[in-house]
Amino acid sequence: MRLTHEEIRLFRHNGFLKLKDRLPEETVGRLKEAIWKDIQAEVEPVVRDREGRVVRLSNLLDRDPVFQEVLTGPTVLDPLESLLGPNIVMIKNRHNHATLRTASVNSDKLHRDMLQWTRDIVTVLFYLEESTLEKGCTQVIPGTHVLPWSDGLYNIVKEDWVQQSGILDQTVPVPMPAGGLLVIDSMILHGAGQNTTSETRISMTAGYHSVDELAETPSPKVHLARGQFIYKGNDNYN
Ligand SMILES: O=C(O)CCC(=O)C(=O)O
């Protein structure tokens, strides 16, 4: 479903938006099945916790076809088209992963996903299980996507000007249902809370941007998700 003008405005202003549409239960089931299969078989590339257990599957696009079906499907791309236009790529070398959050996994500290707003992307979180406060739902600090440059995705929260600004007290939790999608401007300060339950919280994360109209050759690190590659460079100075 396309976004309304008000939703677009809220996204630009606040830096995040919960989408109205959810993934169907059947699709969520297929995704979870594919995730558990690769976790149990420890199919690389993976990230492990301190005990060596697999807690993240990287490179989702090259795994079971269900991932490409959903990460480049209409539930996510229809609303993204309202933000990014008709030509959209999914990035292969940022996110493109599924995360298993258990009680043993530390919370994910507040961070940005990109350093520079001219290289900003839209990050989408796909929740495959309910994400509650107790299960360490995503937290955001609204409006922080427009704060200045910082030399580090995680360092920003340690910087004096951020510590003294009072903005860290403005962190808000964003609980989401199973199948829910949260769209964030990747410059917004965000992170996962601590899962204090004995249940898991599984989610997928993917990054998107508009086709780069000044890149003559598309980067091999992007996957064309919708539309076409376009080139609008003025090499002939006209
Ligand atoms: O799971 C979350 O709440 C945050 C995830 C995140 O920041 C990421 O996957 O990069």
PDB file of C-alpha atoms and ligand atoms in Angstrom:
ATOM      1  CA  MET A   1       0.000   0.000   0.000  1.00  0.00           C
ATOM      2  CA  ARG A   2       1.243   3.497  -0.903  1.00  0.00           C
ATOM      3  CA  LEU A   3       1.917   5.918   1.970  1.00  0.00           C
ATOM      4  CA  THR A   4      -0.293   8.935   2.544  1.00  0.00           C
ATOM      5  CA  HIS A   5       1.221  12.422   2.375  1.00  0.00           C
ATOM      6  CA  GLU A   6       0.865  12.630   6.168  1.00  0.00           C
ATOM      7  CA  GLU A   7       2.759   9.360   6.646  1.00  0.00           C
ATOM      8  CA  ILE A   8       5.537  10.579   4.347  1.00  0.00           C
ATOM      9  CA  ARG A   9       5.739  13.843   6.272  1.00  0.00           C
ATOM     10  CA  LEU A  10       5.862  12.015   9.624  1.00  0.00           C
ATOM     11  CA  PHE A  11       8.618   9.742   8.338  1.00  0.00           C
ATOM     12  CA  ARG A  12      10.690  12.688   7.160  1.00  0.00           C
ATOM     13  CA  HIS A  13      10.101  14.588  10.396  1.00  0.00           C
ATOM     14  CA  ASN A  14      10.441  11.794  12.954  1.00  0.00           C
ATOM     15  CA  GLY A  15      12.730   9.416  11.078  1.00  0.00           C
ATOM     16  CA  PHE A  16      10.561   6.314  11.500  1.00  0.00           C
ATOM     17  CA  LEU A  17       7.181   4.923  10.490  1.00  0.00           C
ATOM     18  CA  LYS A  18       5.219   1.770  11.305  1.00  0.00           C
ATOM     19  CA  LEU A  19       3.678   0.367   8.143  1.00  0.00           C
ATOM     20  CA  LYS A  20      -0.027  -0.459   8.115  1.00  0.00           C
ATOM     21  CA  ASP A  21       0.332  -3.705   6.178  1.00  0.00           C
ATOM     22  CA  ARG A  22       1.765  -6.829   7.749  1.00  0.00           C
ATOM     23  CA  LEU A  23       3.246  -9.973   6.267  1.00  0.00           C
ATOM     24  CA  PRO A  24       0.675 -12.791   6.152  1.00  0.00           C
ATOM     25  CA  GLU A  25       1.001 -15.451   8.878  1.00  0.00           C
ATOM     26  CA  GLU A  26       1.777 -18.103   6.271  1.00  0.00           C
ATOM     27  CA  THR A  27       4.691 -16.046   4.885  1.00  0.00           C
ATOM     28  CA  VAL A  28       6.027 -15.385   8.383  1.00  0.00           C
ATOM     29  CA  GLY A  29       5.897 -19.153   8.979  1.00  0.00           C
ATOM     30  CA  ARG A  30       7.914 -19.882   5.825  1.00  0.00           C
ATOM     31  CA  LEU A  31      10.508 -17.250   6.720  1.00  0.00           C
ATOM     32  CA  LYS A  32      10.926 -18.606  10.243  1.00  0.00           C
ATOM     33  CA  GLU A  33      11.247 -22.139   8.945  1.00  0.00           C
ATOM     34  CA  ALA A  34      14.010 -21.065   6.511  1.00  0.00           C
ATOM     35  CA  ILE A  35      15.778 -19.118   9.284  1.00  0.00           C
ATOM     36  CA  TRP A  36      15.685 -21.973  11.805  1.00  0.00           C
ATOM     37  CA  LYS A  37      16.886 -24.424   9.150  1.00  0.00           C
ATOM     38  CA  ASP A  38      19.989 -22.312   8.399  1.00  0.00           C
ATOM     39  CA  ILE A  39      20.614 -21.556  12.089  1.00  0.00           C
ATOM     40  CA  GLN A  40      20.492 -25.244  12.977  1.00  0.00           C
ATOM     41  CA  ALA A  41      22.733 -26.204  10.040  1.00  0.00           C
ATOM     42  CA  GLU A  42      25.010 -23.222  10.841  1.00  0.00           C
ATOM     43  CA  VAL A  43      25.052 -22.167   7.172  1.00  0.00           C
ATOM     44  CA  GLU A  44      27.703 -19.435   6.753  1.00  0.00           C
ATOM     45  CA  PRO A  45      27.969 -16.460   6.787  1.00  0.00           C
ATOM     46  CA  VAL A  46      26.706 -16.206  10.368  1.00  0.00           C
ATOM     47  CA  VAL A  47      27.374 -14.187  13.510  1.00  0.00           C
ATOM     48  CA  ARG A  48      27.699 -16.048  16.811  1.00  0.00           C
ATOM     49  CA  ASP A  49      27.232 -15.012  20.436  1.00  0.00           C
ATOM     50  CA  ARG A  50      29.938 -15.425  23.092  1.00  0.00           C
ATOM     51  CA  GLU A  51      28.924 -19.060  23.604  1.00  0.00           C
ATOM     52  CA  GLY A  52      29.339 -19.758  19.901  1.00  0.00           C
ATOM     53  CA  ARG A  53      25.621 -20.027  19.137  1.00  0.00           C
ATOM     54  CA  VAL A  54      24.407 -18.661  15.823  1.00  0.00           C
ATOM     55  CA  VAL A  55      22.418 -15.456  16.476  1.00  0.00           C
ATOM     56  CA  ARG A  56      22.526 -13.869  13.029  1.00  0.00           C
ATOM     57  CA  LEU A  57      22.292 -15.115   9.445  1.00  0.00           C
ATOM     58  CA  SER A  58      23.994 -12.758   7.008  1.00  0.00           C
ATOM     59  CA  ASN A  59      23.525 -12.497   3.243  1.00  0.00           C
ATOM     60  CA  LEU A  60      19.828 -13.386   3.228  1.00  0.00           C
ATOM     61  CA  LEU A  61      19.417 -12.638  -0.489  1.00  0.00           C
ATOM     62  CA  ASP A  62      21.590 -15.633  -1.397  1.00  0.00           C
ATOM     63  CA  ARG A  63      19.756 -18.060   0.860  1.00  0.00           C
ATOM     64  CA  ASP A  64      16.287 -19.651   0.518  1.00  0.00           C
ATOM     65  CA  PRO A  65      14.230 -17.939  -2.266  1.00  0.00           C
ATOM     66  CA  VAL A  66      11.587 -16.933   0.314  1.00  0.00           C
ATOM     67  CA  PHE A  67      13.938 -14.159   1.488  1.00  0.00           C
ATOM     68  CA  GLN A  68      14.139 -12.481  -1.904  1.00  0.00           C
ATOM     69  CA  GLU A  69      10.379 -12.961  -2.369  1.00  0.00           C
ATOM     70  CA  VAL A  70       9.673 -11.003   0.823  1.00  0.00           C
ATOM     71  CA  LEU A  71      12.577  -8.509   0.931  1.00  0.00           C
ATOM     72  CA  THR A  72      11.754  -7.363  -2.609  1.00  0.00           C
ATOM     73  CA  GLY A  73       7.998  -8.010  -2.477  1.00  0.00           C
ATOM     74  CA  PRO A  74       5.076  -5.565  -2.640  1.00  0.00           C
ATOM     75  CA  THR A  75       4.442  -5.370   1.139  1.00  0.00           C
ATOM     76  CA  VAL A  76       7.723  -3.505   1.514  1.00  0.00           C
ATOM     77  CA  LEU A  77       8.262  -1.973  -1.941  1.00  0.00           C
ATOM     78  CA  ASP A  78       4.816  -0.414  -2.418  1.00  0.00           C
ATOM     79  CA  PRO A  79       5.223   1.884   0.613  1.00  0.00           C
ATOM     80  CA  LEU A  80       8.940   2.405  -0.125  1.00  0.00           C
ATOM     81  CA  GLU A  81       8.050   3.659  -3.604  1.00  0.00           C
ATOM     82  CA  SER A  82       6.314   6.604  -1.895  1.00  0.00           C
ATOM     83  CA  LEU A  83       9.653   7.509  -0.291  1.00  0.00           C
ATOM     84  CA  LEU A  84      12.201   6.430  -2.899  1.00  0.00           C
ATOM     85  CA  GLY A  85      10.477   6.699  -6.250  1.00  0.00           C
ATOM     86  CA  PRO A  86       9.971   3.909  -8.798  1.00  0.00           C
ATOM     87  CA  ASN A  87      13.596   2.678  -9.097  1.00  0.00           C
ATOM     88  CA  ILE A  88      14.717   0.948  -5.919  1.00  0.00           C
ATOM     89  CA  VAL A  89      17.716  -1.179  -4.987  1.00  0.00           C
ATOM     90  CA  MET A  90      18.202  -3.407  -1.974  1.00  0.00           C
ATOM     91  CA  ILE A  91      21.698  -3.199  -0.555  1.00  0.00           C
ATOM     92  CA  LYS A  92      23.623  -6.420  -0.188  1.00  0.00           C
ATOM     93  CA  ASN A  93      26.477  -5.158   2.001  1.00  0.00           C
ATOM     94  CA  ARG A  94      24.581  -3.416   4.795  1.00  0.00           C
ATOM     95  CA  HIS A  95      22.036  -5.411   6.835  1.00  0.00           C
ATOM     96  CA  ASN A  96      20.661  -8.155   4.569  1.00  0.00           C
ATOM     97  CA  HIS A  97      20.433 -10.277   7.717  1.00  0.00           C
ATOM     98  CA  ALA A  98      18.118 -12.106  10.115  1.00  0.00           C
ATOM     99  CA  THR A  99      18.654 -11.799  13.852  1.00  0.00           C
ATOM    100  CA  LEU A 100      17.673 -14.134  16.655  1.00  0.00           C
ATOM    101  CA  ARG A 101      17.424 -12.228  19.922  1.00  0.00           C
ATOM    102  CA  THR A 102      17.341 -14.413  23.012  1.00  0.00           C
ATOM    103  CA  ALA A 103      17.692 -13.500  26.680  1.00  0.00           C
ATOM    104  CA  SER A 104      21.401 -14.297  26.462  1.00  0.00           C
ATOM    105  CA  VAL A 105      22.073 -11.789  23.707  1.00  0.00           C
ATOM    106  CA  ASN A 106      22.977  -8.325  24.893  1.00  0.00           C
ATOM    107  CA  SER A 107      20.874  -5.412  23.833  1.00  0.00           C
ATOM    108  CA  ASP A 108      22.034  -3.650  20.690  1.00  0.00           C
ATOM    109  CA  LYS A 109      23.302  -0.212  21.721  1.00  0.00           C
ATOM    110  CA  LEU A 110      21.939   2.946  20.124  1.00  0.00           C
ATOM    111  CA  HIS A 111      23.548   3.530  16.775  1.00  0.00           C
ATOM    112  CA  ARG A 112      23.115   4.838  13.259  1.00  0.00           C
ATOM    113  CA  ASP A 113      23.201   2.546  10.223  1.00  0.00           C
ATOM    114  CA  MET A 114      25.000   5.036   7.958  1.00  0.00           C
ATOM    115  CA  LEU A 115      27.504   7.841   8.584  1.00  0.00           C
ATOM    116  CA  GLN A 116      26.519  10.387   5.973  1.00  0.00           C
ATOM    117  CA  TRP A 117      23.113  11.711   5.017  1.00  0.00           C
ATOM    118  CA  THR A 118      24.044  11.985   1.332  1.00  0.00           C
ATOM    119  CA  ARG A 119      24.573   8.227   1.435  1.00  0.00           C
ATOM    120  CA  ASP A 120      21.557   7.626   3.639  1.00  0.00           C
ATOM    121  CA  ILE A 121      19.424   4.521   3.196  1.00  0.00           C
ATOM    122  CA  VAL A 122      16.030   3.412   4.355  1.00  0.00           C
ATOM    123  CA  THR A 123      16.281   0.520   6.792  1.00  0.00           C
ATOM    124  CA  VAL A 124      13.315  -1.809   7.125  1.00  0.00           C
ATOM    125  CA  LEU A 125      12.851  -4.115  10.102  1.00  0.00           C
ATOM    126  CA  PHE A 126      10.627  -7.134   9.458  1.00  0.00           C
ATOM    127  CA  TYR A 127       9.407  -8.620  12.753  1.00  0.00           C
ATOM    128  CA  LEU A 128       8.704 -12.331  12.509  1.00  0.00           C
ATOM    129  CA  GLU A 129       7.691 -12.630  16.159  1.00  0.00           C
ATOM    130  CA  GLU A 130       5.940 -10.134  18.380  1.00  0.00           C
ATOM    131  CA  SER A 131       8.413  -7.519  19.574  1.00  0.00           C
ATOM    132  CA  THR A 132       7.349  -6.282  23.002  1.00  0.00           C
ATOM    133  CA  LEU A 133       9.016  -4.089  25.607  1.00  0.00           C
ATOM    134  CA  GLU A 134       9.891  -7.230  27.603  1.00  0.00           C
ATOM    135  CA  LYS A 135      11.364  -8.894  24.509  1.00  0.00           C
ATOM    136  CA  GLY A 136      13.606  -5.896  23.866  1.00  0.00           C
ATOM    137  CA  CYS A 137      11.678  -4.136  21.134  1.00  0.00           C
ATOM    138  CA  THR A 138      13.402  -1.608  18.902  1.00  0.00           C
ATOM    139  CA  GLN A 139      14.020   1.798  20.451  1.00  0.00           C
ATOM    140  CA  VAL A 140      14.442   5.052  18.558  1.00  0.00           C
ATOM    141  CA  ILE A 141      15.139   8.684  19.348  1.00  0.00           C
ATOM    142  CA  PRO A 142      12.717  10.547  17.079  1.00  0.00           C
ATOM    143  CA  GLY A 143      14.232  13.282  14.939  1.00  0.00           C
ATOM    144  CA  THR A 144      17.877  12.292  15.450  1.00  0.00           C
ATOM    145  CA  HIS A 145      18.337  11.496  11.738  1.00  0.00           C
ATOM    146  CA  VAL A 146      18.907  15.222  11.164  1.00  0.00           C
ATOM    147  CA  LEU A 147      21.631  15.627  13.800  1.00  0.00           C
ATOM    148  CA  PRO A 148      25.153  16.402  12.546  1.00  0.00           C
ATOM    149  CA  TRP A 149      27.881  14.053  11.353  1.00  0.00           C
ATOM    150  CA  SER A 150      29.627  11.753  13.769  1.00  0.00           C
ATOM    151  CA  ASP A 151      32.677   9.649  12.985  1.00  0.00           C
ATOM    152  CA  GLY A 152      31.253   6.272  13.939  1.00  0.00           C
ATOM    153  CA  LEU A 153      27.914   4.510  13.865  1.00  0.00           C
ATOM    154  CA  TYR A 154      28.100   3.627  17.568  1.00  0.00           C
ATOM    155  CA  ASN A 155      30.488   6.381  18.741  1.00  0.00           C
ATOM    156  CA  ILE A 156      27.919   9.099  18.318  1.00  0.00           C
ATOM    157  CA  VAL A 157      26.225   8.372  21.651  1.00  0.00           C
ATOM    158  CA  LYS A 158      29.570   8.724  23.473  1.00  0.00           C
ATOM    159  CA  GLU A 159      30.270  12.167  22.080  1.00  0.00           C
ATOM    160  CA  ASP A 160      30.114  15.027  24.598  1.00  0.00           C
ATOM    161  CA  TRP A 161      27.654  17.098  22.604  1.00  0.00           C
ATOM    162  CA  VAL A 162      25.240  14.154  22.459  1.00  0.00           C
ATOM    163  CA  GLN A 163      25.739  13.235  26.151  1.00  0.00           C
ATOM    164  CA  GLN A 164      25.080  16.838  27.194  1.00  0.00           C
ATOM    165  CA  SER A 165      22.194  17.435  24.812  1.00  0.00           C
ATOM    166  CA  GLY A 166      19.533  15.563  26.797  1.00  0.00           C
ATOM    167  CA  ILE A 167      18.405  13.664  23.681  1.00  0.00           C
ATOM    168  CA  LEU A 168      19.327  10.258  25.114  1.00  0.00           C
ATOM    169  CA  ASP A 169      16.465  10.723  27.604  1.00  0.00           C
ATOM    170  CA  GLN A 170      14.086  10.956  24.655  1.00  0.00           C
ATOM    171  CA  THR A 171      14.483   7.293  23.658  1.00  0.00           C
ATOM    172  CA  VAL A 172      11.114   5.662  22.953  1.00  0.00           C
ATOM    173  CA  PRO A 173      10.270   1.961  22.528  1.00  0.00           C
ATOM    174  CA  VAL A 174       8.476   0.836  19.359  1.00  0.00           C
ATOM    175  CA  PRO A 175       6.629  -2.435  20.073  1.00  0.00           C
ATOM    176  CA  MET A 176       5.594  -4.267  16.903  1.00  0.00           C
ATOM    177  CA  PRO A 177       3.348  -7.242  16.086  1.00  0.00           C
ATOM    178  CA  ALA A 178       4.507 -10.442  14.370  1.00  0.00           C
ATOM    179  CA  GLY A 179       4.572  -9.717  10.641  1.00  0.00           C
ATOM    180  CA  GLY A 180       4.890  -5.967  11.269  1.00  0.00           C
ATOM    181  CA  LEU A 181       7.299  -3.734   9.312  1.00  0.00           C
ATOM    182  CA  LEU A 182       9.083  -0.699  10.724  1.00  0.00           C
ATOM    183  CA  VAL A 183      10.714   1.741   8.305  1.00  0.00           C
ATOM    184  CA  ILE A 184      13.485   3.948   9.661  1.00  0.00           C
ATOM    185  CA  ASP A 185      15.751   6.601   8.222  1.00  0.00           C
ATOM    186  CA  SER A 186      19.086   4.872   8.766  1.00  0.00           C
ATOM    187  CA  MET A 187      20.564   8.030  10.338  1.00  0.00           C
ATOM    188  CA  ILE A 188      18.117   7.889  13.261  1.00  0.00           C
ATOM    189  CA  LEU A 189      19.587   6.729  16.563  1.00  0.00           C
ATOM    190  CA  HIS A 190      18.069   3.316  17.214  1.00  0.00           C
ATOM    191  CA  GLY A 191      18.841  -0.013  18.852  1.00  0.00           C
ATOM    192  CA  ALA A 192      17.297  -3.135  20.327  1.00  0.00           C
ATOM    193  CA  GLY A 193      16.384  -3.346  24.009  1.00  0.00           C
ATOM    194  CA  GLN A 194      17.236  -6.303  26.229  1.00  0.00           C
ATOM    195  CA  ASN A 195      15.152  -9.451  25.861  1.00  0.00           C
ATOM    196  CA  THR A 196      14.243 -10.244  29.469  1.00  0.00           C
ATOM    197  CA  THR A 197      11.925 -13.135  28.585  1.00  0.00           C
ATOM    198  CA  SER A 198      12.657 -16.780  27.830  1.00  0.00           C
ATOM    199  CA  GLU A 199      11.146 -16.312  24.358  1.00  0.00           C
ATOM    200  CA  THR A 200      12.929 -15.493  21.127  1.00  0.00           C
ATOM    201  CA  ARG A 201      12.457 -12.371  19.047  1.00  0.00           C
ATOM    202  CA  ILE A 202      13.323 -12.990  15.397  1.00  0.00           C
ATOM    203  CA  SER A 203      13.548 -10.191  12.855  1.00  0.00           C
ATOM    204  CA  MET A 204      15.075  -9.454   9.468  1.00  0.00           C
ATOM    205  CA  THR A 205      16.738  -6.175   8.501  1.00  0.00           C
ATOM    206  CA  ALA A 206      17.205  -4.829   4.984  1.00  0.00           C
ATOM    207  CA  GLY A 207      18.446  -1.529   3.523  1.00  0.00           C
ATOM    208  CA  TYR A 208      17.146   0.216   0.413  1.00  0.00           C
ATOM    209  CA  HIS A 209      17.825   3.345  -1.583  1.00  0.00           C
ATOM    210  CA  SER A 210      16.868   4.882  -4.894  1.00  0.00           C
ATOM    211  CA  VAL A 211      18.880   3.839  -7.931  1.00  0.00           C
ATOM    212  CA  ASP A 212      22.025   6.018  -8.078  1.00  0.00           C
ATOM    213  CA  GLU A 213      21.335   8.255 -11.080  1.00  0.00           C
ATOM    214  CA  LEU A 214      24.988   9.381 -11.261  1.00  0.00           C
ATOM    215  CA  ALA A 215      26.535   5.902 -11.288  1.00  0.00           C
ATOM    216  CA  GLU A 216      27.228   4.873 -14.870  1.00  0.00           C
ATOM    217  CA  THR A 217      27.732   1.288 -13.804  1.00  0.00           C
ATOM    218  CA  PRO A 218      25.520  -0.126 -11.060  1.00  0.00           C
ATOM    219  CA  SER A 219      27.379  -1.258  -7.957  1.00  0.00           C
ATOM    220  CA  PRO A 220      27.677  -5.053  -7.690  1.00  0.00           C
ATOM    221  CA  LYS A 221      26.696  -4.587  -4.046  1.00  0.00           C
ATOM    222  CA  VAL A 222      23.092  -3.701  -4.883  1.00  0.00           C
ATOM    223  CA  HIS A 223      20.181  -5.800  -6.093  1.00  0.00           C
ATOM    224  CA  LEU A 224      17.622  -4.097  -8.335  1.00  0.00           C
ATOM    225  CA  ALA A 225      14.398  -4.610  -6.402  1.00  0.00           C
ATOM    226  CA  ARG A 226      11.983  -2.535  -8.514  1.00  0.00           C
ATOM    227  CA  GLY A 227      12.063  -0.453 -11.702  1.00  0.00           C
ATOM    228  CA  GLN A 228      15.304   0.004 -13.622  1.00  0.00           C
ATOM    229  CA  PHE A 229      18.819   1.394 -13.406  1.00  0.00           C
ATOM    230  CA  ILE A 230      18.898   4.948 -14.774  1.00  0.00           C
ATOM    231  CA  TYR A 231      21.844   7.231 -15.546  1.00  0.00           C
ATOM    232  CA  LYS A 232      21.422  11.021 -15.513  1.00  0.00           C
ATOM    233  CA  GLY A 233      25.033  12.275 -15.407  1.00  0.00           C
ATOM    234  CA  ASN A 234      25.739  15.461 -17.379  1.00  0.00           C
ATOM    235  CA  ASP A 235      29.105  14.270 -18.746  1.00  0.00           C
ATOM    236  CA  ASN A 236      28.631  16.389 -21.859  1.00  0.00           C
ATOM    237  CA  TYR A 237      28.012  19.517 -19.739  1.00  0.00           C
ATOM    238  CA  ASN A 238      24.545  19.974 -21.127  1.00  0.00           C
TER     239      ASN A 238
HETATM  240  O1  LIG B   1      16.337  -5.475  16.104  1.00  0.00           O
HETATM  241  C1  LIG B   1      16.334  -4.263  16.347  1.00  0.00           C
HETATM  242  O2  LIG B   1      15.499  -3.762  17.105  1.00  0.00           O
HETATM  243  C2  LIG B   1      17.373  -3.361  15.751  1.00  0.00           C
HETATM  244  C3  LIG B   1      18.088  -4.064  14.637  1.00  0.00           C
HETATM  245  C4  LIG B   1      19.187  -3.314  14.031  1.00  0.00           C
HETATM  246  O3  LIG B   1      19.523  -2.201  14.399  1.00  0.00           O
HETATM  247  C5  LIG B   1      19.906  -3.969  12.928  1.00  0.00           C
HETATM  248  O4  LIG B   1      19.562  -5.090  12.540  1.00  0.00           O
HETATM  249  O5  LIG B   1      20.870  -3.335  12.414  1.00  0.00           O
END
